[in-house]
Amino acid sequence: MSTRADVNHDFTDAELAELAAFGTIESHRRGDLIVAEGTLAPDCIVTLSGHTDIFAFTDDGTRRVGWMERGQFAGDLSVLTGQRHLSRVEMGADGEILRIAHGDFQRLIAGNSHYSDIFVRVFAARREFSNNRGFAAVIVLGPALDRSVYALRDLLARHGVAHRWFDPAEGPVAAHLMAERGLSEAQLPAVILGAADLLVQPTPEQLAAGLGLDLLPDGATADVIVVGSGPGGLAAAVYAASEGLTVIAIDSLAPGGQAGTSSKIENYLGFPTGISGGELARRATVQAQKFGARIVAPVRAAAIDRDGDAYCLSLADGRRLRGRAVVIASGAQYERLPIDGIEHYEGRGIFYGATPMEAQLCGNAEVTVVGAGNSAGQGAIYLAGVARKVHVMYRRADLRETMSEYLVKRLEEHPNVELHAATDVVALHGADAGDGRLSRIGWRDRMNGEEGACDCGFLFLFIGARPHTRWLPAEMVCDDRGFVKTGTDIAPLELVRAGWSLDRMPSRYETSWPRVYAIGDVRKGSVKRVASSVGEGSVVVSDIHAALAEMSGTGD
């Protein structure tokens, strides 16, 4: 856990002299505005003399949350990413600052590992400190099991945006904030962004725009466009950007993909105590951005077309991107149960991931987890730490057929977990209050047909895998389940029908279209593990280099 000591760094006089080459020295009087709240692509501010004060809006009003003395720098990850800056920086005493413009700061980070390590480490520690201390300039107001509230909080959590949430039914804080802003319950959910901005019943896309999460212009171009920012897509972005290629990576929700919903991954190399999928995604995102990759979400790919020697990617909102190579890393999503009306309970008791946000909702409650893979096991163990009882239901007779042994043993030994082999969830029932919440589930034993029910208002689904490939053209060769074929999985006749025009065969991750690749869960035959997706994302970059060299006639 980050401490106050981690969130600051003191540059030496020699380091300040080196940094001066990247910025401009300014003299200011006490009270001068240095960085306004709401600024997009904020500058990096280093204090040279006097001190600077940082002010931010909280549920207690606007207050000073920090100050920077000589050799210290203000800001957070928005200085690196260009997202909206949600605090105000003022001169606290007469003195001088070094202002490094956003573009110059990005060049500094990309080209100097010493300063890159310092800035990235401190910015990341500040984000963690804000989350752990409950400090946030973003406040969500709305009921606990309102699906719109869940969607907004899910977006913020997945993007690592520190925020606080207040339910009007739980305590006076929400009522106080609503009265200050002139809000009625009929206008909820609402999101307060700092001291000035209020979003009433925003969509996740509108919230993302308010935070500056999507700054991608229409017509943007890159060497490589990555569709999907799960572990594989992020790995491709990191390796491609670090090797000098320009990269745009998009995602329909946020970086992390399906792995981002994992509460704890314990068998990923290099993390002996485990790491949450969300934290792994946030670290990889910062790493990619450090090398200059543009990570944009939430945006959804709608179509891909040939555009001469390049490819044009059309987004659902009408924007068009152009790239010389495309990496399809759009992943797969968990299947719904085949029960009529299940969508009515999604976000109102049915969830597809077990993160701290979901755990906050089901504390001391009875919950059911459906699934027999590692994600289901990790989720069940995590929820067992907060729930009164966790039922794990799965279709197979033996959990060990599909789940790692260490997870099976923990489930078997946990006093709060009850395992139900060869069992299907067959019915869903709402609360008597008529508020749309799930309150009870029905189940059936696959061996003897016995049926039963339990009072359970929370159902977590980790079953099946449906690839995100509906946006791909018919000429892109997929198997009968929709997974993309690559390399030697593509038959010669399929290549002919797809219009393959090169003298060579597709490389290992190349699809039936040249320089369009598929990696991770979306690819036919892939191993559904985080490490495997990361490996494919890193390896595919060498194939991209070879193909781009082939285009320009510089290949061997």
XYZ file of C-alpha atoms in Angstrom:
556
model
C 0.000 0.000 0.000
C 1.331 3.433 -0.946
C 2.148 5.876 1.856
C 2.621 9.627 1.889
C 6.343 9.078 1.411
C 5.672 7.222 -1.855
C 3.569 9.976 -3.411
C 6.382 12.529 -3.554
C 9.887 12.810 -4.925
C 12.536 15.487 -4.434
C 14.655 16.202 -7.495
C 18.243 17.228 -6.859
C 19.634 20.515 -8.152
C 21.433 18.622 -10.919
C 18.217 16.875 -11.961
C 16.312 20.163 -11.956
C 18.945 21.633 -14.269
C 18.486 18.706 -16.672
C 14.705 18.962 -16.554
C 14.861 22.695 -17.327
C 15.862 21.823 -20.896
C 12.387 20.315 -21.428
C 10.312 23.215 -20.092
C 9.990 26.891 -19.279
C 10.795 28.614 -15.981
C 8.013 30.961 -14.815
C 7.820 33.436 -11.931
C 4.510 33.690 -10.052
C 2.942 35.490 -7.131
C 1.004 33.847 -4.352
C -2.507 32.920 -5.526
C -1.662 32.735 -9.234
C -3.465 29.938 -11.045
C -0.963 27.439 -12.431
C -3.229 24.608 -13.689
C -7.015 24.988 -13.852
C -9.341 22.213 -12.795
C -10.746 20.410 -15.829
C -7.686 20.968 -18.017
C -7.138 18.357 -20.709
C -3.555 17.307 -21.480
C -2.271 19.162 -18.383
C 1.324 20.343 -18.117
C 3.790 18.893 -15.635
C 4.582 21.459 -12.920
C 7.828 21.283 -10.920
C 8.265 23.725 -8.035
C 11.611 25.579 -8.010
C 11.029 28.049 -5.158
C 8.194 29.018 -2.850
C 5.546 26.301 -2.919
C 2.501 25.278 -4.933
C -0.842 24.244 -3.451
C -3.208 21.586 -4.815
C -6.948 22.024 -4.274
C -9.630 19.440 -5.046
C -13.344 19.020 -4.536
C -14.402 16.319 -2.050
C -17.645 15.390 -0.347
C -16.547 17.872 2.351
C -16.187 20.676 -0.188
C -13.118 22.116 -1.886
C -9.981 21.848 0.231
C -6.232 21.818 -0.050
C -5.111 18.221 -0.471
C -1.387 18.755 -0.897
C 1.474 21.118 -1.575
C 4.754 20.900 -3.453
C 8.036 22.443 -2.341
C 11.322 22.885 -4.208
C 12.167 19.893 -6.365
C 8.698 18.336 -6.083
C 6.147 18.027 -8.893
C 2.357 18.282 -8.990
C -0.080 16.163 -10.972
C -1.257 12.607 -11.406
C -1.525 10.094 -14.232
C -3.525 12.622 -16.282
C -0.212 14.410 -16.922
C 0.937 11.254 -18.700
C -2.338 10.221 -20.350
C -3.796 13.629 -21.223
C -7.031 12.918 -19.383
C -8.953 15.579 -17.527
C -7.133 17.045 -14.525
C -9.519 17.079 -11.554
C -7.588 19.329 -9.201
C -6.464 22.951 -9.240
C -2.832 24.020 -8.784
C -2.105 27.478 -7.376
C 1.020 29.265 -6.258
C 1.075 29.083 -2.468
C 3.926 31.546 -2.039
C 5.884 33.820 -4.353
C 8.360 31.766 -6.335
C 9.246 29.976 -9.564
C 8.012 26.858 -11.309
C 9.212 24.777 -14.223
C 6.350 24.156 -16.645
C 6.850 21.163 -18.963
C 4.175 21.199 -21.660
C 2.226 17.962 -22.091
C 3.784 17.073 -25.442
C 7.315 17.767 -24.193
C 6.603 15.725 -21.080
C 5.555 12.739 -23.174
C 8.789 12.963 -25.151
C 10.757 13.153 -21.898
C 9.008 10.037 -20.557
C 9.515 8.078 -23.774
C 13.182 8.998 -24.133
C 14.637 9.037 -20.625
C 14.273 5.944 -18.447
C 15.587 7.653 -15.298
C 12.915 10.353 -15.239
C 10.298 8.000 -16.664
C 10.737 5.664 -13.691
C 10.403 8.519 -11.197
C 7.320 10.159 -12.696
C 5.454 6.910 -13.432
C 6.197 5.468 -9.975
C 4.993 8.580 -8.151
C 1.911 9.097 -10.345
C 0.885 5.456 -9.846
C 1.444 5.731 -6.082
C -0.754 8.833 -5.970
C -3.552 6.961 -7.717
C -3.271 4.058 -5.264
C -3.096 6.437 -2.300
C -6.268 8.224 -3.454
C -8.149 4.952 -3.860
C -7.022 3.504 -0.536
C -7.718 6.676 1.443
C -11.183 7.173 -0.062
C -10.205 10.557 -1.486
C -11.724 11.359 -4.856
C -12.887 14.366 -6.858
C -15.382 12.134 -8.682
C -18.579 11.308 -6.794
C -21.368 8.992 -7.965
C -24.855 9.425 -6.499
C -27.477 6.708 -6.909
C -29.064 3.545 -5.486
C -26.970 0.448 -4.887
C -28.619 -1.961 -7.312
C -29.484 0.510 -10.042
C -27.948 -0.932 -13.240
C -27.053 2.570 -14.483
C -25.144 3.263 -11.263
C -23.383 -0.073 -11.643
C -22.374 0.713 -15.249
C -20.909 4.088 -14.246
C -19.019 2.712 -11.267
C -17.782 -0.222 -13.334
C -16.345 2.177 -15.910
C -14.602 4.248 -13.231
C -13.229 1.193 -11.419
C -11.896 -0.425 -14.586
C -10.157 2.797 -15.607
C -8.645 3.180 -12.145
C -10.426 6.510 -11.538
C -10.632 7.172 -7.807
C -14.241 7.873 -6.915
C -16.712 7.737 -4.067
C -20.255 6.455 -4.244
C -23.153 7.509 -2.047
C -26.555 5.829 -1.924
C -29.380 8.218 -0.906
C -30.841 5.403 1.205
C -27.625 5.037 3.224
C -26.763 8.051 5.349
C -27.029 11.844 4.954
C -24.044 12.541 2.650
C -25.931 11.903 -0.596
C -28.846 14.078 0.516
C -26.451 16.907 1.389
C -24.683 16.737 -1.976
C -27.991 16.507 -3.829
C -29.324 19.586 -2.032
C -26.142 21.517 -2.877
C -26.567 20.670 -6.564
C -30.353 20.997 -6.702
C -30.850 17.316 -7.547
C -33.953 15.198 -6.981
C -33.986 11.410 -6.742
C -35.722 11.286 -10.129
C -32.554 12.782 -11.672
C -30.269 10.043 -10.374
C -27.787 8.642 -11.092
C -25.600 11.715 -11.178
C -21.854 12.150 -11.258
C -20.030 15.115 -9.739
C -16.752 15.879 -11.519
C -14.765 18.211 -9.321
C -16.095 21.520 -8.091
C -17.771 22.708 -11.281
C -19.250 19.930 -13.407
C -22.322 17.799 -12.845
C -23.495 14.997 -15.148
C -27.150 14.035 -14.731
C -28.066 10.487 -15.764
C -25.001 10.164 -18.003
C -24.244 7.170 -20.177
C -20.848 5.516 -19.667
C -19.741 7.154 -22.950
C -20.739 10.602 -21.680
C -18.903 10.011 -18.421
C -15.828 8.889 -20.351
C -15.975 12.052 -22.457
C -16.274 14.165 -19.299
C -13.135 12.534 -17.907
C -11.189 12.834 -21.149
C -10.823 9.057 -21.502
C -11.563 9.257 -25.233
C -9.553 11.971 -27.001
C -9.158 10.135 -30.293
C -9.913 12.327 -33.340
C -11.708 11.119 -36.425
C -9.208 10.096 -39.085
C -6.432 9.186 -36.647
C -3.705 6.987 -38.123
C -1.143 4.569 -36.687
C 1.218 1.835 -37.743
C -0.753 -0.627 -35.629
C -4.366 -0.542 -34.453
C -5.150 -2.931 -31.618
C -8.832 -3.823 -31.168
C -9.302 -4.940 -27.588
C -7.207 -4.021 -24.566
C -7.147 -7.191 -22.531
C -3.817 -8.789 -21.560
C -3.013 -9.759 -25.165
C -3.937 -6.403 -26.659
C -2.049 -4.486 -23.985
C 1.025 -6.671 -24.502
C 0.904 -5.973 -28.233
C 0.577 -2.241 -27.528
C 3.514 -2.246 -25.100
C 5.882 -4.184 -27.362
C 4.896 -2.383 -30.573
C 5.186 1.084 -29.023
C 8.456 0.279 -27.264
C 9.907 -0.803 -30.617
C 9.083 2.463 -32.328
C 5.722 1.735 -33.955
C 2.840 4.158 -33.508
C -0.058 2.426 -31.759
C -3.756 3.060 -31.148
C -5.439 0.526 -28.851
C -9.191 0.663 -28.295
C -11.615 -1.218 -26.064
C -15.388 -1.293 -25.789
C -15.288 -0.697 -22.027
C -11.860 -0.332 -20.458
C -8.396 -1.908 -20.465
C -8.252 -5.346 -18.865
C -10.770 -7.403 -20.781
C -12.216 -10.489 -19.112
C -9.065 -10.826 -17.010
C -9.721 -7.372 -15.568
C -12.684 -8.781 -13.633
C -10.507 -11.338 -11.836
C -10.149 -10.615 -8.134
C -6.760 -12.312 -7.864
C -4.470 -14.091 -10.311
C -2.020 -16.201 -8.322
C -0.321 -18.299 -11.011
C 0.988 -15.449 -13.174
C 4.774 -15.466 -13.354
C 6.534 -12.881 -11.201
C 3.720 -12.225 -8.692
C 4.191 -14.749 -5.861
C 1.419 -13.193 -3.753
C -0.884 -12.736 -6.743
C -2.263 -9.648 -8.455
C -5.794 -8.601 -9.320
C -6.737 -8.497 -12.973
C -7.624 -4.833 -12.635
C -4.251 -3.890 -11.189
C -2.417 -5.893 -13.846
C -4.392 -4.055 -16.525
C -3.724 -0.632 -14.980
C 0.019 -1.289 -14.797
C 0.118 -2.514 -18.401
C -1.904 0.500 -19.562
C 0.502 2.948 -17.961
C 3.415 0.985 -19.401
C 1.962 1.232 -22.922
C 1.203 4.933 -22.525
C 4.722 5.543 -21.269
C 6.017 4.326 -24.631
C 3.577 6.548 -26.504
C 0.692 4.186 -27.270
C -2.761 5.781 -27.287
C -5.204 3.723 -25.201
C -8.809 4.764 -25.848
C -12.007 3.472 -24.216
C -14.911 3.061 -24.251
C -15.130 2.879 -28.039
C -16.446 -0.034 -30.071
C -15.210 -1.333 -33.402
C -18.002 -1.716 -35.955
C -16.268 -2.773 -39.177
C -12.916 -3.197 -40.895
C -12.283 -2.592 -44.597
C -9.326 -2.639 -46.940
C -8.053 0.843 -47.816
C -5.346 0.426 -50.442
C -2.236 -0.844 -48.661
C -3.781 -0.063 -45.276
C -6.927 -0.874 -43.321
C -9.775 1.384 -42.259
C -11.406 0.633 -38.915
C -14.899 2.100 -38.495
C -16.093 2.795 -34.959
C -19.691 2.510 -33.806
C -19.908 6.297 -33.360
C -18.906 6.955 -36.974
C -15.224 7.765 -36.529
C -12.751 6.065 -38.833
C -9.168 5.056 -38.046
C -6.466 4.026 -40.485
C -3.604 1.585 -39.790
C -1.019 -0.389 -41.715
C -1.587 -3.419 -39.485
C -4.439 -4.474 -37.216
C -4.345 -6.773 -34.192
C -7.695 -8.318 -33.274
C -7.612 -8.906 -29.523
C -11.312 -8.382 -28.866
C -11.476 -11.451 -26.621
C -14.508 -13.421 -25.529
C -17.239 -12.799 -23.012
C -18.992 -15.081 -20.561
C -22.233 -16.624 -21.757
C -25.634 -15.857 -20.302
C -27.631 -18.633 -18.713
C -30.381 -19.905 -21.064
C -33.139 -18.454 -18.887
C -35.813 -16.105 -20.228
C -35.602 -12.578 -18.825
C -32.089 -12.940 -17.430
C -31.116 -9.536 -18.849
C -33.633 -7.919 -16.484
C -31.456 -8.867 -13.506
C -28.058 -7.941 -14.963
C -26.611 -5.221 -12.759
C -29.422 -5.884 -10.277
C -28.012 -9.045 -8.784
C -26.421 -10.821 -11.751
C -22.785 -9.978 -12.459
C -20.016 -11.255 -14.725
C -17.018 -10.422 -12.564
C -16.029 -10.379 -8.891
C -14.155 -7.175 -8.062
C -14.134 -4.950 -4.957
C -17.117 -3.062 -6.387
C -19.322 -6.173 -6.480
C -17.983 -7.319 -3.116
C -19.095 -4.006 -1.620
C -22.664 -4.788 -2.690
C -22.951 -8.326 -1.339
C -21.286 -8.102 2.061
C -22.747 -10.619 4.542
C -25.166 -11.897 1.876
C -25.691 -15.322 0.322
C -24.242 -15.543 -3.208
C -23.964 -18.121 -5.972
C -21.068 -18.528 -8.394
C -21.644 -20.512 -11.592
C -18.652 -21.923 -13.439
C -15.841 -24.465 -13.241
C -12.851 -22.528 -14.568
C -10.127 -20.645 -12.734
C -12.020 -17.360 -12.970
C -14.978 -18.907 -11.154
C -12.684 -20.339 -8.477
C -10.870 -17.047 -7.947
C -14.165 -15.179 -7.757
C -15.687 -17.617 -5.280
C -12.700 -17.468 -2.939
C -12.670 -13.676 -3.065
C -16.414 -13.364 -2.391
C -16.187 -15.888 0.455
C -14.190 -13.276 2.335
C -17.163 -10.887 2.472
C -20.281 -13.005 1.890
C -22.110 -15.070 4.491
C -22.254 -18.088 2.174
C -20.973 -18.863 -1.331
C -22.589 -21.609 -3.385
C -20.471 -22.799 -6.333
C -22.536 -24.561 -8.995
C -21.082 -26.274 -12.038
C -22.224 -28.770 -14.666
C -19.303 -31.192 -14.431
C -19.052 -34.024 -11.949
C -15.424 -33.222 -11.058
C -14.197 -29.651 -10.647
C -10.594 -30.745 -11.184
C -11.268 -31.355 -14.870
C -11.168 -27.616 -15.594
C -9.893 -25.797 -12.489
C -6.345 -25.558 -11.117
C -5.666 -27.818 -8.141
C -4.696 -24.986 -5.773
C -8.080 -23.334 -6.313
C -10.040 -26.567 -5.879
C -8.326 -27.239 -2.558
C -9.083 -23.739 -1.281
C -12.731 -24.076 -2.228
C -13.007 -27.469 -0.555
C -11.398 -26.187 2.641
C -13.159 -22.813 2.916
C -15.878 -22.879 5.612
C -18.059 -20.356 3.729
C -18.089 -22.282 0.438
C -20.465 -25.059 -0.557
C -19.797 -26.963 -3.801
C -22.678 -28.223 -5.972
C -21.413 -30.610 -8.648
C -23.501 -31.448 -11.733
C -25.936 -28.642 -10.964
C -27.679 -26.100 -13.229
C -29.309 -22.815 -12.286
C -32.733 -23.049 -13.964
C -34.853 -20.219 -12.525
C -34.565 -16.625 -11.367
C -37.004 -14.776 -9.112
C -37.310 -11.107 -8.235
C -37.792 -9.412 -4.892
C -41.324 -8.998 -3.498
C -40.698 -5.256 -3.264
C -40.942 -5.077 -7.040
C -37.758 -3.056 -7.419
C -36.343 -5.390 -10.075
C -33.693 -6.983 -7.869
C -32.854 -10.662 -7.895
C -33.840 -12.387 -4.660
C -34.016 -16.141 -5.270
C -32.639 -18.758 -7.672
C -33.815 -22.259 -8.585
C -31.468 -25.148 -9.374
C -31.624 -28.692 -10.740
C -29.326 -31.671 -10.097
C -28.195 -33.074 -13.461
C -27.706 -36.593 -12.042
C -31.072 -37.286 -10.396
C -33.288 -34.411 -11.568
C -33.851 -33.139 -8.036
C -34.806 -29.456 -7.893
C -34.375 -26.877 -5.189
C -34.075 -23.158 -4.498
C -32.194 -20.801 -2.253
C -32.688 -17.207 -1.136
C -29.786 -15.667 -3.001
C -29.784 -12.124 -4.350
C -26.385 -12.263 -6.038
C -25.451 -14.520 -8.935
C -21.986 -14.449 -10.531
C -21.611 -16.093 -13.934
C -18.289 -17.413 -15.257
C -19.462 -19.816 -17.949
C -18.661 -20.394 -21.595
C -16.847 -18.103 -23.980
C -18.460 -16.220 -26.861
C -15.919 -14.439 -29.094
C -16.359 -10.762 -29.948
C -16.225 -11.254 -33.712
C -19.617 -10.181 -35.020
C -18.096 -6.928 -36.283
C -15.678 -8.757 -38.589
C -16.424 -9.122 -42.314
C -17.683 -12.398 -43.768
C -14.384 -12.788 -45.660
C -12.467 -13.067 -42.382
C -12.235 -16.826 -41.862
C -13.633 -18.019 -38.508
C -14.629 -21.433 -37.195
C -18.237 -22.472 -36.612
C -18.185 -20.926 -33.114
C -16.925 -17.548 -34.325
C -13.279 -17.838 -33.237
C -10.836 -16.372 -35.770
C -8.634 -18.791 -37.692
C -4.965 -17.909 -38.128
C -1.839 -19.367 -39.705
C -1.987 -23.039 -40.638
C -5.573 -23.381 -39.332
C -6.716 -21.608 -42.516
C -7.242 -23.992 -45.414
C -5.877 -22.996 -48.868
C -9.393 -22.830 -50.304
C -10.457 -20.513 -47.471
C -7.531 -18.221 -48.325
C -8.598 -18.100 -51.970
C -12.170 -17.224 -51.017
C -10.912 -14.507 -48.647
C -8.893 -12.898 -51.456
C -5.423 -13.639 -50.063
C -3.030 -11.944 -52.511
C 0.472 -12.647 -51.216
C 2.930 -15.284 -52.429
C 3.487 -16.520 -48.882
C 1.113 -18.238 -46.448
C -0.204 -16.423 -43.350
C 2.181 -16.260 -40.394
C 1.264 -17.952 -37.105
C -1.175 -15.265 -35.841
C -2.097 -13.766 -39.209
C -5.709 -14.065 -40.376
C -7.006 -14.577 -43.906
C -6.315 -10.874 -44.501
C -2.614 -9.864 -44.755
C -1.298 -7.832 -41.788
C -4.473 -8.445 -39.792
C -3.703 -10.633 -36.778
C -5.747 -12.356 -34.088
C -4.406 -13.107 -30.611
C -5.690 -14.234 -27.246
C -9.133 -15.593 -26.475
C -10.614 -14.506 -29.812
C -8.264 -16.800 -31.756
C -9.173 -20.396 -32.576
C -7.026 -22.816 -30.594
C -5.664 -20.301 -28.105
C -5.001 -21.319 -24.510
C -7.394 -19.344 -22.314
C -4.823 -18.086 -19.820
C -3.519 -14.586 -19.096
C 0.110 -15.591 -19.598
C -0.698 -17.184 -22.950
C -2.469 -14.044 -24.200
C 0.411 -11.848 -23.063
C 2.836 -14.130 -24.853
C 0.873 -13.976 -28.094
C 0.606 -10.187 -27.834
C 4.351 -9.808 -27.491
C 5.306 -12.353 -30.152
C 2.920 -10.998 -32.794
C 4.882 -7.738 -32.932
C 7.815 -9.489 -34.605
C 5.430 -10.742 -37.298
C 4.125 -7.201 -37.758
C 7.645 -5.834 -38.232
C 8.331 -8.464 -40.880
C 5.079 -7.745 -42.710
C 5.603 -3.981 -42.677
C 9.137 -4.453 -43.984
C 7.679 -6.664 -46.708
C 5.294 -3.834 -47.665
C 8.097 -1.297 -47.979
C 10.401 -3.701 -49.802
C 13.014 -3.684 -47.026
C 12.560 -7.298 -45.922
C 15.326 -9.834 -46.213
